[in-house]
XYZ file of C-alpha atoms in Angstrom:
673
model
C 26.247 -32.807 19.217
C 27.689 -31.302 22.380
C 26.722 -27.312 23.544
C 28.795 -25.775 26.169
C 27.719 -22.430 27.767
C 30.801 -20.411 28.457
C 31.775 -19.378 32.070
C 33.090 -16.130 33.130
C 36.252 -17.591 34.348
C 38.428 -19.945 32.159
C 38.458 -23.406 32.907
C 41.718 -23.919 33.277
C 41.775 -25.117 36.635
C 39.586 -28.083 35.748
C 42.127 -29.210 33.094
C 45.179 -28.615 35.579
C 43.040 -31.054 38.364
C 42.688 -33.595 35.209
C 46.244 -33.732 34.531
C 47.362 -33.781 38.209
C 44.819 -36.669 38.657
C 46.315 -38.636 35.687
C 49.835 -37.942 36.659
C 49.162 -39.288 40.572
C 47.615 -42.418 38.998
C 50.199 -43.154 36.703
C 52.828 -42.528 39.154
C 50.903 -44.576 42.166
C 50.724 -47.574 39.563
C 54.403 -47.058 38.315
C 55.610 -47.291 42.151
C 53.321 -50.405 43.272
C 53.952 -52.372 39.948
C 57.505 -51.721 39.662
C 58.419 -52.696 43.117
C 56.466 -55.877 42.986
C 58.164 -57.121 39.646
C 61.725 -56.258 40.854
C 61.055 -58.101 44.004
C 60.062 -60.992 41.989
C 62.855 -60.842 39.476
C 65.892 -59.501 41.702
C 66.800 -61.855 44.654
C 69.821 -60.305 45.817
C 69.258 -57.450 48.145
C 72.343 -55.313 47.168
C 71.344 -55.688 43.298
C 67.561 -54.787 44.221
C 68.734 -51.682 46.180
C 70.807 -50.542 42.945
C 68.058 -51.351 40.512
C 65.396 -49.562 42.555
C 67.710 -46.458 42.671
C 68.154 -46.484 38.717
C 64.262 -46.936 38.738
C 63.920 -43.645 40.775
C 66.323 -41.685 38.587
C 64.078 -43.117 35.700
C 61.070 -42.128 36.840
C 62.507 -38.496 37.915
C 63.956 -38.142 34.216
C 60.683 -39.161 32.536
C 58.575 -37.044 34.872
C 60.834 -34.076 34.137
C 60.624 -34.845 30.399
C 56.805 -34.908 30.453
C 56.810 -31.764 32.842
C 59.149 -30.057 30.144
C 56.769 -30.860 27.314
C 53.657 -29.614 29.016
C 55.333 -26.337 30.479
C 56.713 -25.933 26.802
C 53.608 -26.532 24.954
C 51.669 -24.127 27.644
C 54.341 -21.383 26.787
C 53.954 -21.937 23.249
C 50.100 -21.663 23.179
C 50.442 -18.665 25.613
C 52.913 -16.846 23.821
C 51.170 -17.304 20.281
C 47.884 -16.260 22.195
C 49.473 -13.109 23.734
C 50.931 -12.245 20.448
C 47.816 -12.614 18.601
C 46.348 -10.644 21.442
C 49.127 -7.811 21.104
C 48.519 -7.814 17.136
C 44.775 -7.486 17.466
C 45.084 -4.540 19.959
C 47.616 -2.879 17.828
C 45.241 -3.026 14.927
C 42.363 -1.933 16.650
C 43.276 0.422 19.866
C 43.590 3.586 17.617
C 40.619 3.315 15.184
C 37.014 4.596 16.609
C 33.847 4.266 14.964
C 33.179 2.311 11.829
C 36.513 1.755 11.296
C 37.042 0.138 14.918
C 34.577 -2.503 14.030
C 35.954 -3.107 10.666
C 39.340 -3.737 12.200
C 37.874 -5.721 14.780
C 36.136 -8.600 12.930
C 39.095 -8.602 10.616
C 41.320 -9.471 13.482
C 39.154 -11.742 14.978
C 38.612 -13.529 11.797
C 42.483 -13.765 11.082
C 43.673 -14.263 14.768
C 40.788 -17.067 15.625
C 41.320 -18.385 12.066
C 37.506 -18.607 11.747
C 35.287 -18.105 8.559
C 32.912 -15.209 9.905
C 33.245 -12.555 12.758
C 30.083 -10.432 13.085
C 29.510 -7.168 15.634
C 25.843 -6.202 15.732
C 23.379 -3.999 17.687
C 19.965 -5.224 18.814
C 17.097 -3.505 16.753
C 13.936 -2.194 18.753
C 13.151 -2.580 22.498
C 12.280 -6.769 22.144
C 15.580 -7.220 20.578
C 14.229 -9.778 18.255
C 16.467 -8.450 15.115
C 20.089 -7.772 14.626
C 21.428 -4.800 12.802
C 25.112 -5.453 11.666
C 27.578 -3.124 12.789
C 30.261 -4.927 10.828
C 30.419 -8.808 9.193
C 33.485 -10.180 7.780
C 32.971 -13.495 6.052
C 35.478 -15.149 4.104
C 37.949 -12.480 3.564
C 35.139 -10.011 2.497
C 33.085 -7.430 4.482
C 29.186 -7.747 4.074
C 27.317 -4.387 3.895
C 23.900 -4.066 4.964
C 23.156 -7.657 6.614
C 20.911 -8.518 9.483
C 19.243 -11.376 10.869
C 16.290 -12.499 13.029
C 17.393 -13.707 16.402
C 14.610 -16.617 16.190
C 16.053 -20.020 15.083
C 19.519 -18.758 15.191
C 22.503 -19.323 17.473
C 22.501 -15.655 18.306
C 19.482 -16.453 20.433
C 21.295 -18.246 22.911
C 23.110 -15.354 23.540
C 20.229 -14.414 25.947
C 22.109 -16.316 28.703
C 25.241 -14.225 28.192
C 27.757 -16.386 26.191
C 27.467 -19.330 23.736
C 29.781 -22.016 22.075
C 29.178 -24.602 19.647
C 32.124 -26.411 18.526
C 30.267 -28.183 15.852
C 26.675 -28.831 13.998
C 25.543 -25.214 13.976
C 23.677 -25.914 10.720
C 21.991 -29.078 11.789
C 20.965 -27.750 15.310
C 19.623 -24.342 13.454
C 18.297 -25.746 10.172
C 15.990 -22.604 9.216
C 19.083 -20.048 9.718
C 19.442 -19.159 6.106
C 23.193 -17.697 6.802
C 24.445 -20.609 8.362
C 23.099 -22.746 5.497
C 24.515 -20.710 2.615
C 27.876 -20.050 4.393
C 27.844 -24.019 5.699
C 28.765 -23.078 9.609
C 29.517 -25.724 11.572
C 31.051 -24.124 14.643
C 29.773 -20.871 16.564
C 31.012 -19.029 19.479
C 29.774 -15.412 20.790
C 28.747 -13.213 23.649
C 26.811 -10.413 24.650
C 27.389 -6.736 24.356
C 26.467 -4.713 27.430
C 26.224 -1.271 28.065
C 27.271 0.712 31.168
C 23.957 -0.060 32.666
C 24.158 -3.911 32.129
C 21.423 -3.831 29.738
C 22.340 -5.641 26.380
C 22.552 -3.732 23.492
C 24.266 -5.809 20.731
C 26.596 -9.013 20.231
C 29.944 -10.081 19.268
C 30.506 -13.676 17.379
C 32.667 -15.968 15.131
C 31.845 -18.486 12.815
C 33.764 -21.565 11.071
C 32.675 -23.873 8.413
C 35.163 -26.499 10.310
C 34.940 -27.850 14.217
C 36.067 -24.914 16.442
C 38.662 -26.281 19.328
C 39.957 -24.201 21.999
C 36.839 -22.949 23.576
C 38.650 -21.185 26.654
C 40.880 -19.651 24.528
C 38.281 -18.416 22.016
C 35.815 -17.221 24.660
C 38.573 -15.195 26.458
C 39.255 -13.693 23.149
C 35.528 -12.959 22.640
C 35.436 -11.501 26.242
C 38.153 -9.159 26.386
C 37.173 -7.549 23.067
C 33.461 -7.359 23.677
C 34.301 -4.737 26.679
C 35.945 -2.626 24.331
C 33.301 -3.308 21.570
C 30.531 -2.323 24.155
C 32.218 0.824 25.079
C 32.408 1.762 21.484
C 29.045 0.760 20.653
C 27.519 2.859 23.647
C 29.774 5.982 22.500
C 28.100 5.577 19.149
C 24.693 5.522 20.628
C 25.229 8.281 22.506
C 26.512 10.445 19.376
C 23.657 9.027 17.337
C 21.213 10.353 20.163
C 22.784 13.831 20.304
C 22.637 13.776 16.506
C 19.012 13.104 16.339
C 18.241 15.736 18.892
C 20.130 18.408 17.078
C 18.442 17.473 13.644
C 15.066 16.325 14.808
C 12.154 17.455 16.923
C 11.886 15.433 20.009
C 8.154 15.262 20.040
C 7.083 14.037 16.680
C 10.376 12.949 15.466
C 10.469 15.031 12.486
C 13.305 16.918 10.936
C 13.688 20.484 12.851
C 14.367 23.615 11.476
C 18.140 23.220 11.017
C 17.484 19.773 9.386
C 14.901 21.138 7.066
C 17.154 24.038 5.769
C 19.998 21.594 4.960
C 17.504 19.499 3.103
C 16.310 22.738 1.304
C 19.979 23.762 0.472
C 20.847 20.438 -0.822
C 17.601 20.197 -3.119
C 18.613 23.565 -4.683
C 21.955 22.527 -5.154
C 21.035 19.613 -7.410
C 18.607 21.720 -9.524
C 18.948 22.200 -12.948
C 16.884 24.829 -15.557
C 15.078 21.698 -16.331
C 13.873 20.760 -13.073
C 10.519 21.117 -11.457
C 9.654 24.118 -9.063
C 9.441 23.491 -5.336
C 6.987 25.006 -2.911
C 8.210 26.138 0.566
C 5.215 25.902 3.038
C 5.111 27.324 6.386
C 2.155 26.085 8.541
C 1.084 27.978 11.588
C -1.684 25.859 13.701
C -4.629 28.248 14.370
C -5.262 28.649 17.961
C -2.985 26.123 19.172
C -2.037 27.875 22.025
C -5.731 27.905 23.486
C -6.006 24.038 22.942
C -2.532 23.528 24.831
C -3.815 25.547 27.762
C -6.827 23.514 27.663
C -5.220 19.852 26.894
C -2.112 20.250 29.214
C 1.417 19.495 28.033
C 0.993 15.642 27.683
C -2.077 15.869 25.502
C -0.745 18.720 23.498
C 2.096 16.452 22.536
C -0.403 13.763 21.245
C -2.072 16.458 19.288
C 1.172 17.421 17.706
C 2.079 13.793 16.839
C -1.146 13.117 15.401
C -1.156 16.258 13.244
C 2.156 15.281 11.896
C 0.780 11.772 11.253
C -1.951 13.166 9.190
C 0.745 15.811 7.124
C 2.462 12.582 6.276
C -0.260 11.024 4.915
C -0.927 13.825 2.480
C 2.829 13.877 1.361
C 4.866 11.678 -0.773
C 8.254 10.062 -0.131
C 9.999 13.118 -2.094
C 8.473 15.702 0.232
C 10.329 16.949 3.319
C 8.314 17.640 6.461
C 9.346 19.322 9.538
C 8.425 21.024 12.863
C 10.133 24.533 13.349
C 8.320 25.163 16.977
C 5.458 24.936 19.210
C 2.787 25.437 16.546
C 4.644 25.799 13.177
C 5.285 23.271 10.465
C 7.364 23.463 7.298
C 7.181 21.483 3.957
C 8.891 20.999 0.854
C 6.964 19.780 -2.059
C 8.084 19.464 -5.625
C 5.371 20.968 -8.251
C 4.917 21.504 -11.889
C 2.690 24.625 -11.611
C 1.508 27.082 -8.620
C -1.809 25.162 -8.863
C 0.048 21.900 -7.148
C 1.068 24.068 -4.484
C -2.739 25.215 -4.204
C -4.239 21.685 -3.916
C -1.494 20.584 -1.748
C -2.132 23.268 0.737
C -6.448 22.497 0.386
C -5.108 18.873 1.334
C -3.347 19.875 4.347
C -6.172 22.226 5.305
C -8.501 19.528 4.756
C -6.830 16.687 6.789
C -6.823 19.004 9.601
C -10.588 19.714 9.621
C -11.593 16.139 9.994
C -12.876 15.543 13.774
C -10.291 14.431 16.102
C -10.928 13.338 19.483
C -8.494 13.851 22.690
C -8.942 13.937 26.219
C -12.735 13.750 26.118
C -12.625 16.677 23.690
C -13.765 17.120 19.968
C -11.187 19.449 18.239
C -11.561 21.004 14.905
C -8.255 22.293 13.759
C -7.509 24.742 11.253
C -4.137 26.501 9.850
C -2.643 29.511 8.398
C -0.196 28.304 5.501
C 2.075 30.644 3.506
C 3.859 29.295 0.157
C 6.731 30.659 -1.530
C 7.916 28.877 -5.105
C 11.512 28.367 -5.640
C 13.011 29.928 -8.028
C 10.565 32.612 -8.678
C 10.300 33.890 -4.893
C 14.058 32.928 -4.218
C 17.247 30.971 -4.877
C 18.112 30.917 -1.271
C 16.873 28.998 1.669
C 16.670 32.059 3.867
C 15.106 34.050 1.092
C 12.411 31.423 0.528
C 11.981 30.884 4.388
C 11.594 34.547 4.997
C 8.794 34.888 1.883
C 7.027 31.821 2.989
C 6.701 33.342 6.587
C 5.510 36.656 5.311
C 2.839 34.725 3.291
C 1.755 33.134 6.150
C 1.671 36.075 8.256
C -0.646 37.433 5.506
C -3.300 34.517 5.835
C -3.318 35.311 9.124
C -4.183 38.913 8.533
C -6.791 37.904 6.316
C -8.746 35.847 9.087
C -6.546 32.463 8.996
C -7.623 29.553 8.052
C -6.586 29.271 4.439
C -3.025 30.032 2.350
C -1.306 32.682 0.459
C 1.068 32.601 -2.306
C 4.067 34.953 -1.590
C 4.327 38.283 -3.735
C 6.816 41.039 -3.225
C 4.672 43.735 -1.803
C 4.442 41.581 1.460
C 8.115 42.302 1.861
C 7.344 46.005 1.975
C 4.269 45.260 4.306
C 6.519 43.427 6.476
C 9.196 46.378 6.724
C 6.468 48.909 7.383
C 5.112 46.615 10.298
C 8.507 46.465 11.782
C 8.890 50.362 11.599
C 5.222 50.462 12.850
C 6.557 48.154 15.900
C 9.580 50.157 16.674
C 7.555 53.332 16.953
C 4.955 51.678 19.094
C 7.522 50.594 21.592
C 8.027 54.355 22.144
C 4.519 55.870 21.782
C 3.440 54.814 25.508
C 6.227 56.649 27.158
C 6.134 59.533 24.859
C 2.188 59.588 25.636
C 1.223 59.419 21.947
C -2.001 57.874 22.916
C -5.412 59.308 23.382
C -8.813 57.745 24.088
C -12.109 58.499 22.164
C -15.254 57.911 23.733
C -18.165 56.710 21.435
C -21.531 57.127 22.885
C -24.359 54.421 23.000
C -27.635 55.232 22.299
C -30.878 53.850 24.255
C -33.456 52.778 21.681
C -36.286 53.330 23.858
C -35.480 56.548 25.545
C -33.774 58.141 22.823
C -30.506 59.233 24.970
C -26.999 58.674 26.011
C -26.764 55.455 27.930
C -23.291 54.839 28.242
C -19.861 54.797 26.076
C -16.897 52.683 24.721
C -13.655 53.719 25.173
C -11.397 53.719 21.910
C -8.085 54.391 21.988
C -6.332 56.281 18.850
C -2.290 56.830 18.315
C -1.441 60.483 17.821
C 1.879 59.827 16.079
C 3.620 63.337 15.652
C 3.289 64.930 11.899
C 0.642 62.556 10.755
C -2.883 61.833 10.861
C -4.083 59.525 13.684
C -3.517 56.073 13.736
C -6.711 54.350 13.923
C -6.773 50.884 16.593
C -7.337 48.646 13.800
C -3.934 49.300 12.097
C -2.101 48.942 15.661
C -3.971 47.165 18.101
C -3.471 43.644 16.218
C 0.311 44.361 16.108
C 0.271 45.414 20.116
C -1.767 41.926 20.844
C 1.418 40.134 18.977
C 4.262 41.778 20.299
C 2.518 41.831 24.196
C 2.410 45.288 24.351
C -1.153 45.189 24.417
C -0.824 44.327 27.892
C 1.045 48.169 29.427
C -1.604 49.812 26.510
C -4.684 47.952 27.645
C -3.732 48.954 31.349
C -3.197 52.283 30.425
C -6.712 52.417 28.404
C -8.619 50.914 31.517
C -7.078 53.392 34.238
C -7.402 56.295 31.811
C -11.076 55.578 30.932
C -12.087 54.840 34.450
C -10.158 58.242 35.776
C -11.661 60.245 32.956
C -15.141 58.703 33.886
C -14.836 59.656 37.543
C -13.598 63.191 36.558
C -16.671 63.832 34.717
C -18.950 62.635 37.702
C -17.157 64.799 39.880
C -18.166 67.624 37.633
C -21.516 66.955 38.165
C -21.987 65.813 34.671
C -24.539 62.567 34.181
C -22.857 59.518 35.384
C -22.344 57.067 32.384
C -21.031 53.577 32.208
C -17.753 53.421 30.259
C -17.028 50.107 28.478
C -13.257 49.066 28.115
C -12.207 46.424 25.556
C -9.847 43.350 27.383
C -7.343 41.367 24.990
C -6.815 37.624 25.471
C -3.337 38.073 26.605
C -4.751 40.390 29.298
C -7.490 38.627 30.307
C -5.316 35.068 30.733
C -2.010 35.895 31.256
C -2.403 38.315 34.365
C -4.983 38.332 36.903
C -7.650 40.780 35.177
C -9.821 40.859 38.384
C -7.207 41.968 40.379
C -6.161 44.681 37.925
C -9.743 45.892 37.459
C -10.167 46.251 41.299
C -6.660 47.839 41.534
C -7.731 50.243 39.018
C -11.630 51.225 40.228
C -9.698 51.428 43.736
C -7.127 54.169 42.637
C -9.157 56.033 40.252
C -12.253 56.186 42.939
C -14.659 54.840 39.938
C -18.000 53.074 41.428
C -17.738 49.433 39.889
C -21.306 49.897 38.620
C -20.157 52.442 36.176
C -17.485 50.043 34.273
C -18.078 47.719 31.785
C -15.590 44.916 30.454
C -15.547 43.656 26.764
C -14.246 40.365 25.691
C -14.886 38.400 22.463
C -16.199 35.229 22.009
C -13.045 33.716 20.987
C -11.471 34.866 24.364
C -14.848 33.454 26.076
C -14.035 29.728 24.853
C -10.485 29.395 25.203
C -10.629 28.127 28.499
C -14.193 27.777 29.778
C -13.567 26.802 33.107
C -11.031 29.734 33.987
C -13.310 32.160 32.286
C -16.174 31.345 34.195
C -14.090 31.781 37.468
C -12.735 35.108 36.466
C -16.010 36.356 34.948
C -17.974 35.502 38.446
C -15.155 37.517 40.300
C -15.677 40.823 38.071
C -19.414 40.175 38.521
C -19.232 39.918 42.249
C -17.187 43.413 42.294
C -20.206 45.017 40.467
C -18.538 45.163 36.889
C -20.573 44.493 33.642
C -19.306 42.032 31.267
C -20.052 42.453 27.697
C -19.259 40.005 25.018
C -17.925 41.608 21.989
C -18.430 40.921 18.333
C -20.980 38.257 19.273
C -21.727 35.786 16.537
C -18.140 35.784 14.671
C -16.801 33.062 17.066
C -17.113 29.535 18.316
C -19.747 30.071 20.893
C -23.621 30.225 20.698
C -26.403 31.798 22.628
C -26.471 27.831 24.410
C -23.242 28.610 25.785
C -24.149 31.648 27.318
C -26.096 30.091 30.283
C -22.711 28.931 31.705
C -21.222 32.600 31.944
C -22.456 35.595 34.079
C -23.096 37.701 31.087
C -24.858 41.004 31.213
C -24.832 42.269 27.695
C -23.555 41.474 24.368
C -22.763 43.109 21.026
C -24.001 42.066 17.776
C -21.043 42.142 15.483
C -21.168 44.600 12.775
C -20.891 41.862 9.958
C -24.588 41.319 10.561
C -25.647 44.564 10.822
C -24.135 45.756 7.426
C -26.965 44.032 5.308
C -29.997 45.141 7.220
C -32.410 45.578 6.147
C -31.838 44.133 2.763
C -30.405 40.689 3.498
C -33.149 38.199 4.705
C -30.235 36.168 6.749
C -28.963 39.104 8.734
C -32.402 40.342 9.727
C -33.631 36.596 10.624
C -30.217 36.258 12.721
C -30.096 39.440 14.189
C -33.608 39.189 15.375
C -33.178 35.733 16.647
C -29.988 36.900 18.555
C -32.342 39.602 20.225
C -35.139 37.542 21.281
C -32.990 34.836 22.635
C -30.658 36.903 24.796
C -33.629 38.611 26.180
C -35.224 35.316 27.279
C -31.601 34.872 28.834
C -31.849 38.493 30.748
C -29.150 39.634 28.604
C -28.965 43.431 27.228
C -28.377 43.607 23.406
C -26.144 46.400 21.939
C -25.741 46.641 18.260
C -22.727 48.346 16.510
C -21.867 49.815 13.404
C -25.122 51.613 12.923
C -24.968 53.794 9.947
C -28.324 54.158 8.426
C -31.702 55.000 9.693
C -33.397 51.748 8.349
C -31.062 50.012 10.491
C -32.065 51.889 13.525
C -35.721 51.461 12.777
C -35.399 47.486 12.124
C -33.107 47.094 15.910
C -35.875 49.473 17.282
C -38.913 46.995 16.365
C -36.849 44.037 17.107
C -36.587 45.332 20.748
C -32.619 46.152 20.611
C -31.525 47.998 23.908
C -28.853 49.998 22.397
C -27.119 51.129 19.355
C -23.482 52.553 18.553
C -22.388 53.737 15.324
C -21.867 56.777 12.919
C -25.404 57.344 12.599
C -25.670 58.508 16.006
C -22.423 59.639 16.791
C -18.558 58.977 15.763
C -15.820 58.831 18.565
C -15.317 61.728 20.591
C -12.745 63.634 22.033
C -12.751 64.195 25.851
C -13.933 67.584 25.534
C -16.326 66.927 22.378
C -17.950 63.930 24.808
C -18.205 66.762 27.838
C -20.014 68.979 25.730
C -22.501 66.234 24.629
C -22.715 65.441 28.167
C -23.869 68.928 29.247
C -26.198 69.010 26.047
C -28.148 66.016 27.532
C -28.309 66.480 30.879
C -30.176 63.290 31.224
C -30.209 60.662 33.971
C -28.297 57.583 33.002
C -29.846 54.601 31.539
């Protein structure tokens, strides 16, 4: 058995040298031997000269005949080679894609008179597997054929090209394809991309001994270049198609691909088909996690979430990623309870602890569910209704799921109308501030106030904050509205002081968007300077959830506010993600106990215990305690007995207009607390 590795240049020069040396040797021997023989046989000089002349002509005639045979044979084979090449080029030149490779393997098989022709691409980065692009074996195309490179002649192509004239079966006894097809000869070469990296191979195989290695190799080299270009083009098209239909972070289908899946699924449904649930899953507080973890770790988090969702889904389910923190799922069900169970499993898999970049994360999600065909028979309708249900879940406090019902559409329409009106409210000066006084329980006098915004929409009752502030935060309008509230409250407080009324500290709520997206300390400083209000008469209120979104950044901002002399108060304490132990990290001067703990006092034992503990621990940390939502005398008495510093609620006073609060200040005429 002989093995010849192909060279990049055909070895015609070596053949020509061998022929020339053989001819030179034969000619030399002819001249020497013929002269000696003639000299021995012919004595007469004239006769000898004549015979030598005839001998020379005979040599010329024989040499010419031999040269003719060699040239004629070369021209014949060259012409046949060129004709085969021409037919192959004509057969494949106009083709692209799969048709090109199918015609290529056919033409290679017919032109080179081989039993098998194959074009394949390497699978995976390690190139240990070959996925065939086209295979033509014994007159038939083979579909879904693949092979492992180990123990295969294809493995020899790592060095460029390979030619095995005979004995391929014996040399590679573990190659099942070679044994089944009874292959003897093999020739192949690598397909390289434009950067020179291997991406596939082109090869032919024969059940007989292979001859003409130079011609075979030249054929393969010529068409390898064309096959490489086409294979690289197809790879680029596949990459572009993948980018168009798949999410680049998780590899999941994107929104466009999911919609097409949904349309195809609905097109194949009959009256007897099972219903389907379309679910939209929005990750709660993902943007906060993203800010803390950074871009790279956020992508790792998304991949882990998609892996968990896949583990809870069947092969029939379709899982997609729509955007930064939104996933979509298509799930076949027998009844709505199946959809609810699936949503609960998705929520449960998220709640399992996840450790990333040194942090232990606990994830939750808001899920909206629309059922086909009950909630819609069009993809757009189902997605819209699932989105409405998801938004409803958020409104209900997140971390759960909601089924769509028709009234949600009306609510969404009302929200859209409200948003349009909200955009114009600020420029039309439709907002107004109300001030709710805070009562010092020890002295029984006013000791501060909270500025609350209301919306005086023309022709209607004033719109309370709870009805439009969440929408303002979602749309980003909270930024200009929040700045207006801060500036107006500081200006009004300064005006009352200029009128000689008792100075009071005014508390203003700061949203998460204001706190992190803008330099809140710089804004507060600018407002205090422009209004002339002393920083000691301003308190900013932030919620626990805002406090814990980015602890390092929060600490820096709060220290700047404290250095300015502005009081920082934690609003709705007890409902977020922090605890009293965390308060040691922050420069906090006051906290507000959330009204949810106050409502059950004094009847509820747990509410009493929690409230008392908060007051005691806060005082140990030298933090002032304010209780809001006080509506009954029993609540006031309990809080006073536990040492609560201030209360705020309808028991003492509802939010007051500017004029009403001025009258209250006039009636009190008491020094500030």
